[in-house]
Amino acid sequence: MLIVHGRANSANVMKVLWCLEELGTPYERRDAGMEHGVVDTPAYRAMNPNGRIPTIEEDGAVIWESNSCMRYVCLRAGGDAGGLYPAAPAKRAGVDRWMDWQLSTLSPAERNLFWQMVRTPDAKRDMGLVQAAVTASAECWAILDRLFGDGRAFLEGDFTIADIALGCFARRWFGAEVQVPGMPQFPALAAWYARLGERPGFAKFVAPKLF
Ligand SMILES: N[C@@H](CCC(=O)N[C@@H](CS)C(=O)NCC(=O)O)C(=O)O
């Protein structure tokens, strides 16, 4: 049985759960992280020396980094995982680049919007950090808004794990929980986000209230 370690309200865990749902893969999820602890235990650190979530394990194999977890889940499904992870080199690289971009560019830019608005008590919120994160992440989302301006349905045409990786973070841009005055509108991006909302995996794991 494939085991997913990580609390379900983590964006990076959501990616893996949504991906598993798309594939219909059976798994067991075990809470870890924040109020659940676990991540600092020697047993967990032996699996994942970063003490971060998610970590997945199966038959002695251990994988961490959420995007690598999604790739593993797709590869074990075989073929192109029903289109989620295309096999043709140029198509696969197209998917991979958006997943790398989410990690390297989008996440550092958007982090303080989520953390300040959702995880920081009102009295301690630093609106300077919030505004800086809105500006930085809007530059990233504007890139995708322009991309979707050509009428494509998903990042690389058909739905892939790149849409899952970015969709979990788009939740942290469009969600009512993070709205602040002055956030730019991105109509083409919003239309893509609405399409993601039609997928059962999004509805089940990503749509619930952020906390
Ligand atoms: N780049 C890593 C980031 C992992 C990460 O930072 N996860 C957060 C949750 S989204 C975490 O472990 N937070 C500490 C905790 O929950 O205790 C990945 O994509 O898996």
mmCIF file of C-alpha atoms and ligand atoms in Angstrom:
data_model
loop_
_atom_site.group_PDB
_atom_site.id
_atom_site.type_symbol
_atom_site.label_atom_id
_atom_site.label_comp_id
_atom_site.label_asym_id
_atom_site.label_seq_id
_atom_site.Cartn_x
_atom_site.Cartn_y
_atom_site.Cartn_z
ATOM 1 C CA MET A 1 0.000 0.000 0.000
ATOM 2 C CA LEU A 2 1.272 3.435 -0.910
ATOM 3 C CA ILE A 3 1.463 5.674 2.172
ATOM 4 C CA VAL A 4 1.289 9.481 2.034
ATOM 5 C CA HIS A 5 2.665 11.256 5.081
ATOM 6 C CA GLY A 6 1.362 14.786 5.565
ATOM 7 C CA ARG A 7 -1.563 16.841 6.809
ATOM 8 C CA ALA A 8 -4.276 17.337 4.195
ATOM 9 C CA ASN A 9 -4.324 21.155 4.510
ATOM 10 C CA SER A 10 -0.828 21.527 3.052
ATOM 11 C CA ALA A 11 -0.751 22.703 -0.581
ATOM 12 C CA ASN A 12 2.105 20.334 -1.301
ATOM 13 C CA VAL A 13 0.246 17.358 0.153
ATOM 14 C CA MET A 14 -2.890 18.405 -1.764
ATOM 15 C CA LYS A 15 -0.966 17.988 -5.020
ATOM 16 C CA VAL A 16 -0.226 14.350 -4.279
ATOM 17 C CA LEU A 17 -3.747 13.556 -3.041
ATOM 18 C CA TRP A 18 -5.304 15.187 -6.119
ATOM 19 C CA CYS A 19 -2.921 13.280 -8.407
ATOM 20 C CA LEU A 20 -3.766 9.976 -6.704
ATOM 21 C CA GLU A 21 -7.458 10.789 -7.085
ATOM 22 C CA GLU A 22 -7.034 11.466 -10.805
ATOM 23 C CA LEU A 23 -5.423 8.044 -11.192
ATOM 24 C CA GLY A 24 -7.756 6.186 -8.862
ATOM 25 C CA THR A 25 -4.733 4.872 -6.962
ATOM 26 C CA PRO A 26 -5.456 3.377 -3.519
ATOM 27 C CA TYR A 27 -3.375 4.820 -0.669
ATOM 28 C CA GLU A 28 -3.328 5.493 3.027
ATOM 29 C CA ARG A 29 -2.672 9.008 4.374
ATOM 30 C CA ARG A 30 -1.044 9.565 7.766
ATOM 31 C CA ASP A 31 -1.134 12.997 9.420
ATOM 32 C CA ALA A 32 2.233 14.717 9.890
ATOM 33 C CA GLY A 33 3.372 18.323 10.129
ATOM 34 C CA MET A 34 2.416 21.374 12.203
ATOM 35 C CA GLU A 35 0.029 20.437 15.044
ATOM 36 C CA HIS A 36 0.416 16.744 14.223
ATOM 37 C CA GLY A 37 4.170 16.740 14.859
ATOM 38 C CA VAL A 38 5.818 13.544 13.592
ATOM 39 C CA VAL A 39 8.200 15.364 11.218
ATOM 40 C CA ASP A 40 10.881 15.789 13.884
ATOM 41 C CA THR A 41 10.885 12.172 15.008
ATOM 42 C CA PRO A 42 13.984 10.119 14.155
ATOM 43 C CA ALA A 43 11.837 7.705 12.162
ATOM 44 C CA TYR A 44 10.418 10.477 9.978
ATOM 45 C CA ARG A 45 13.787 12.231 9.594
ATOM 46 C CA ALA A 46 15.264 8.915 8.478
ATOM 47 C CA MET A 47 12.779 8.968 5.618
ATOM 48 C CA ASN A 48 12.911 12.690 4.921
ATOM 49 C CA PRO A 49 15.912 14.558 6.372
ATOM 50 C CA ASN A 50 14.197 17.881 5.612
ATOM 51 C CA GLY A 51 11.407 17.191 8.074
ATOM 52 C CA ARG A 52 8.923 18.517 5.503
ATOM 53 C CA ILE A 53 5.726 17.106 4.052
ATOM 54 C CA PRO A 54 4.721 15.304 1.907
ATOM 55 C CA THR A 55 6.731 12.100 2.000
ATOM 56 C CA ILE A 56 5.450 8.964 0.340
ATOM 57 C CA GLU A 57 6.621 5.406 0.845
ATOM 58 C CA GLU A 58 5.882 2.175 -0.916
ATOM 59 C CA ASP A 59 7.653 -1.194 -0.807
ATOM 60 C CA GLY A 60 10.767 0.317 0.775
ATOM 61 C CA ALA A 61 10.933 3.236 -1.647
ATOM 62 C CA VAL A 62 10.732 6.699 -0.090
ATOM 63 C CA ILE A 63 10.085 9.856 -2.109
ATOM 64 C CA TRP A 64 9.834 13.453 -0.941
ATOM 65 C CA GLU A 65 9.412 16.784 -2.747
ATOM 66 C CA SER A 66 5.786 17.001 -3.770
ATOM 67 C CA ASN A 67 6.452 17.334 -7.495
ATOM 68 C CA SER A 68 8.733 14.275 -7.405
ATOM 69 C CA CYS A 69 5.989 12.446 -5.503
ATOM 70 C CA MET A 70 3.519 13.241 -8.312
ATOM 71 C CA ARG A 71 6.018 12.085 -10.940
ATOM 72 C CA TYR A 72 6.500 8.805 -9.049
ATOM 73 C CA VAL A 73 2.761 8.249 -8.730
ATOM 74 C CA CYS A 74 2.402 8.785 -12.493
ATOM 75 C CA LEU A 75 5.393 6.627 -13.447
ATOM 76 C CA ARG A 76 4.184 3.718 -11.330
ATOM 77 C CA ALA A 77 0.816 3.962 -13.113
ATOM 78 C CA GLY A 78 2.643 3.270 -16.395
ATOM 79 C CA GLY A 79 2.568 4.834 -19.844
ATOM 80 C CA ASP A 80 1.759 8.502 -19.713
ATOM 81 C CA ALA A 81 -0.495 8.012 -16.685
ATOM 82 C CA GLY A 82 -3.639 8.706 -18.683
ATOM 83 C CA GLY A 83 -2.072 11.866 -20.087
ATOM 84 C CA LEU A 84 -1.160 13.302 -16.676
ATOM 85 C CA TYR A 85 2.574 12.981 -17.421
ATOM 86 C CA PRO A 86 3.139 12.829 -21.202
ATOM 87 C CA ALA A 87 5.840 10.452 -22.430
ATOM 88 C CA ALA A 88 7.074 12.399 -25.483
ATOM 89 C CA PRO A 89 10.258 14.257 -24.428
ATOM 90 C CA ALA A 90 9.215 17.734 -25.489
ATOM 91 C CA LYS A 91 5.761 17.344 -23.923
ATOM 92 C CA ARG A 92 7.177 15.935 -20.692
ATOM 93 C CA ALA A 93 9.773 18.701 -20.463
ATOM 94 C CA GLY A 94 6.994 21.208 -21.009
ATOM 95 C CA VAL A 95 5.188 19.822 -17.978
ATOM 96 C CA ASP A 96 8.359 19.619 -15.896
ATOM 97 C CA ARG A 97 9.304 23.235 -16.500
ATOM 98 C CA TRP A 98 6.059 24.514 -14.973
ATOM 99 C CA MET A 99 6.568 22.298 -11.951
ATOM 100 C CA ASP A 100 10.120 23.620 -11.551
ATOM 101 C CA TRP A 101 8.812 27.168 -12.052
ATOM 102 C CA GLN A 102 6.255 26.653 -9.284
ATOM 103 C CA LEU A 103 9.033 25.654 -6.898
ATOM 104 C CA SER A 104 11.700 28.127 -7.949
ATOM 105 C CA THR A 105 9.732 31.224 -8.898
ATOM 106 C CA LEU A 106 6.075 31.223 -7.863
ATOM 107 C CA SER A 107 6.317 29.751 -4.362
ATOM 108 C CA PRO A 108 8.931 32.171 -2.988
ATOM 109 C CA ALA A 109 6.903 35.050 -4.461
ATOM 110 C CA GLU A 110 3.500 34.047 -3.035
ATOM 111 C CA ARG A 111 4.548 32.588 0.314
ATOM 112 C CA ASN A 112 3.894 35.660 2.468
ATOM 113 C CA LEU A 113 0.431 36.251 1.007
ATOM 114 C CA PHE A 114 -0.731 32.875 2.305
ATOM 115 C CA TRP A 115 1.270 32.880 5.523
ATOM 116 C CA GLN A 116 0.317 36.393 6.563
ATOM 117 C CA MET A 117 -3.365 36.175 5.582
ATOM 118 C CA VAL A 118 -4.105 32.604 6.666
ATOM 119 C CA ARG A 119 -1.542 31.435 9.200
ATOM 120 C CA THR A 120 -0.784 34.689 11.052
ATOM 121 C CA PRO A 121 -3.178 36.077 13.698
ATOM 122 C CA ASP A 122 -4.799 39.411 12.709
ATOM 123 C CA ALA A 123 -2.905 41.336 15.391
ATOM 124 C CA LYS A 124 0.447 40.147 14.102
ATOM 125 C CA ARG A 125 -0.220 40.492 10.373
ATOM 126 C CA ASP A 126 2.349 42.546 8.466
ATOM 127 C CA MET A 127 0.479 44.163 5.564
ATOM 128 C CA GLY A 128 3.796 45.323 4.102
ATOM 129 C CA LEU A 129 4.763 41.681 3.592
ATOM 130 C CA VAL A 130 1.303 40.956 2.200
ATOM 131 C CA GLN A 131 1.517 43.774 -0.354
ATOM 132 C CA ALA A 132 5.035 42.759 -1.395
ATOM 133 C CA ALA A 133 3.823 39.196 -1.933
ATOM 134 C CA VAL A 134 0.819 40.410 -3.945
ATOM 135 C CA THR A 135 3.135 42.410 -6.215
ATOM 136 C CA ALA A 136 5.652 39.581 -6.624
ATOM 137 C CA SER A 137 3.110 36.829 -7.173
ATOM 138 C CA ALA A 138 0.993 38.977 -9.526
ATOM 139 C CA GLU A 139 4.032 39.137 -11.827
ATOM 140 C CA CYS A 140 4.034 35.325 -11.889
ATOM 141 C CA TRP A 141 0.282 34.924 -12.375
ATOM 142 C CA ALA A 142 0.395 37.530 -15.163
ATOM 143 C CA ILE A 143 2.714 35.181 -17.087
ATOM 144 C CA LEU A 144 0.082 32.429 -16.919
ATOM 145 C CA ASP A 145 -2.752 34.841 -17.701
ATOM 146 C CA ARG A 146 -0.966 35.796 -20.930
ATOM 147 C CA LEU A 147 -0.338 32.102 -21.683
ATOM 148 C CA PHE A 148 -4.035 31.268 -21.395
ATOM 149 C CA GLY A 149 -4.828 34.218 -23.621
ATOM 150 C CA ASP A 150 -4.208 31.945 -26.624
ATOM 151 C CA GLY A 151 -7.288 29.891 -25.726
ATOM 152 C CA ARG A 152 -5.589 26.732 -24.422
ATOM 153 C CA ALA A 153 -7.556 24.847 -21.781
ATOM 154 C CA PHE A 154 -4.610 23.782 -19.604
ATOM 155 C CA LEU A 155 -0.946 24.734 -19.197
ATOM 156 C CA GLU A 156 0.374 22.348 -21.826
ATOM 157 C CA GLY A 157 -2.878 21.918 -23.744
ATOM 158 C CA ASP A 158 -4.327 18.830 -22.070
ATOM 159 C CA PHE A 159 -4.632 18.462 -18.286
ATOM 160 C CA THR A 160 -1.367 17.299 -16.647
ATOM 161 C CA ILE A 161 0.358 17.268 -13.272
ATOM 162 C CA ALA A 162 1.642 20.771 -14.081
ATOM 163 C CA ASP A 163 -1.967 21.974 -13.693
ATOM 164 C CA ILE A 164 -2.160 20.177 -10.356
ATOM 165 C CA ALA A 165 1.062 21.789 -9.100
ATOM 166 C CA LEU A 166 0.018 25.285 -10.152
ATOM 167 C CA GLY A 167 -3.651 24.775 -9.315
ATOM 168 C CA CYS A 168 -2.911 24.106 -5.650
ATOM 169 C CA PHE A 169 -1.132 27.449 -5.466
ATOM 170 C CA ALA A 170 -3.740 29.297 -7.553
ATOM 171 C CA ARG A 171 -6.100 28.364 -4.697
ATOM 172 C CA ARG A 172 -3.943 30.667 -2.570
ATOM 173 C CA TRP A 173 -4.424 33.546 -5.018
ATOM 174 C CA PHE A 174 -8.135 33.241 -5.802
ATOM 175 C CA GLY A 175 -9.355 32.122 -2.379
ATOM 176 C CA ALA A 176 -11.609 34.423 -0.356
ATOM 177 C CA GLU A 177 -9.221 33.930 2.582
ATOM 178 C CA VAL A 178 -6.384 35.893 0.942
ATOM 179 C CA GLN A 179 -8.204 38.714 -0.837
ATOM 180 C CA VAL A 180 -6.771 42.175 -0.197
ATOM 181 C CA PRO A 181 -7.526 45.471 -1.974
ATOM 182 C CA GLY A 182 -5.602 46.082 -5.163
ATOM 183 C CA MET A 183 -5.124 42.509 -6.322
ATOM 184 C CA PRO A 184 -5.130 42.543 -10.143
ATOM 185 C CA GLN A 185 -7.754 40.609 -12.098
ATOM 186 C CA PHE A 186 -6.551 37.856 -14.416
ATOM 187 C CA PRO A 187 -9.560 36.754 -16.520
ATOM 188 C CA ALA A 188 -7.853 34.033 -18.585
ATOM 189 C CA LEU A 189 -6.165 32.621 -15.478
ATOM 190 C CA ALA A 190 -9.506 32.704 -13.635
ATOM 191 C CA ALA A 191 -11.137 30.738 -16.476
ATOM 192 C CA TRP A 192 -8.434 28.040 -16.157
ATOM 193 C CA TYR A 193 -8.924 28.010 -12.382
ATOM 194 C CA ALA A 194 -12.673 27.509 -12.911
ATOM 195 C CA ARG A 195 -11.923 24.533 -15.190
ATOM 196 C CA LEU A 196 -9.779 23.010 -12.436
ATOM 197 C CA GLY A 197 -12.726 23.438 -10.091
ATOM 198 C CA GLU A 198 -14.718 20.962 -12.184
ATOM 199 C CA ARG A 199 -12.302 18.133 -11.343
ATOM 200 C CA PRO A 200 -13.328 15.899 -8.415
ATOM 201 C CA GLY A 201 -9.777 15.834 -7.009
ATOM 202 C CA PHE A 202 -9.733 19.629 -6.790
ATOM 203 C CA ALA A 203 -13.173 19.740 -5.183
ATOM 204 C CA LYS A 204 -12.204 17.108 -2.625
ATOM 205 C CA PHE A 205 -8.717 18.223 -1.607
ATOM 206 C CA VAL A 206 -8.027 21.786 -2.760
ATOM 207 C CA ALA A 207 -11.323 23.654 -2.569
ATOM 208 C CA PRO A 208 -11.929 23.301 1.211
ATOM 209 C CA LYS A 209 -11.358 26.392 3.352
ATOM 210 C CA LEU A 210 -7.707 27.339 3.894
ATOM 211 C CA PHE A 211 -6.478 27.158 7.480
HETATM 212 N N1 LIG B 1 9.471 21.839 -1.823
HETATM 213 C C1 LIG B 1 8.800 21.006 -0.866
HETATM 214 C C2 LIG B 1 8.198 21.902 0.207
HETATM 215 C C3 LIG B 1 7.643 21.079 1.333
HETATM 216 C C4 LIG B 1 7.082 21.989 2.410
HETATM 217 O O1 LIG B 1 7.627 23.072 2.700
HETATM 218 N N2 LIG B 1 5.976 21.541 3.025
HETATM 219 C C5 LIG B 1 5.387 22.297 4.097
HETATM 220 C C6 LIG B 1 3.867 22.187 4.031
HETATM 221 S S1 LIG B 1 3.215 22.862 2.515
HETATM 222 C C7 LIG B 1 5.862 21.749 5.424
HETATM 223 O O2 LIG B 1 6.448 20.683 5.495
HETATM 224 N N3 LIG B 1 5.619 22.503 6.510
HETATM 225 C C8 LIG B 1 6.021 22.111 7.827
HETATM 226 C C9 LIG B 1 4.957 21.350 8.575
HETATM 227 O O3 LIG B 1 3.859 21.141 8.073
HETATM 228 O O4 LIG B 1 5.263 20.968 9.717
HETATM 229 C C10 LIG B 1 7.728 20.165 -1.578
HETATM 230 O O5 LIG B 1 7.257 20.602 -2.638
HETATM 231 O O6 LIG B 1 7.364 19.090 -1.093
#
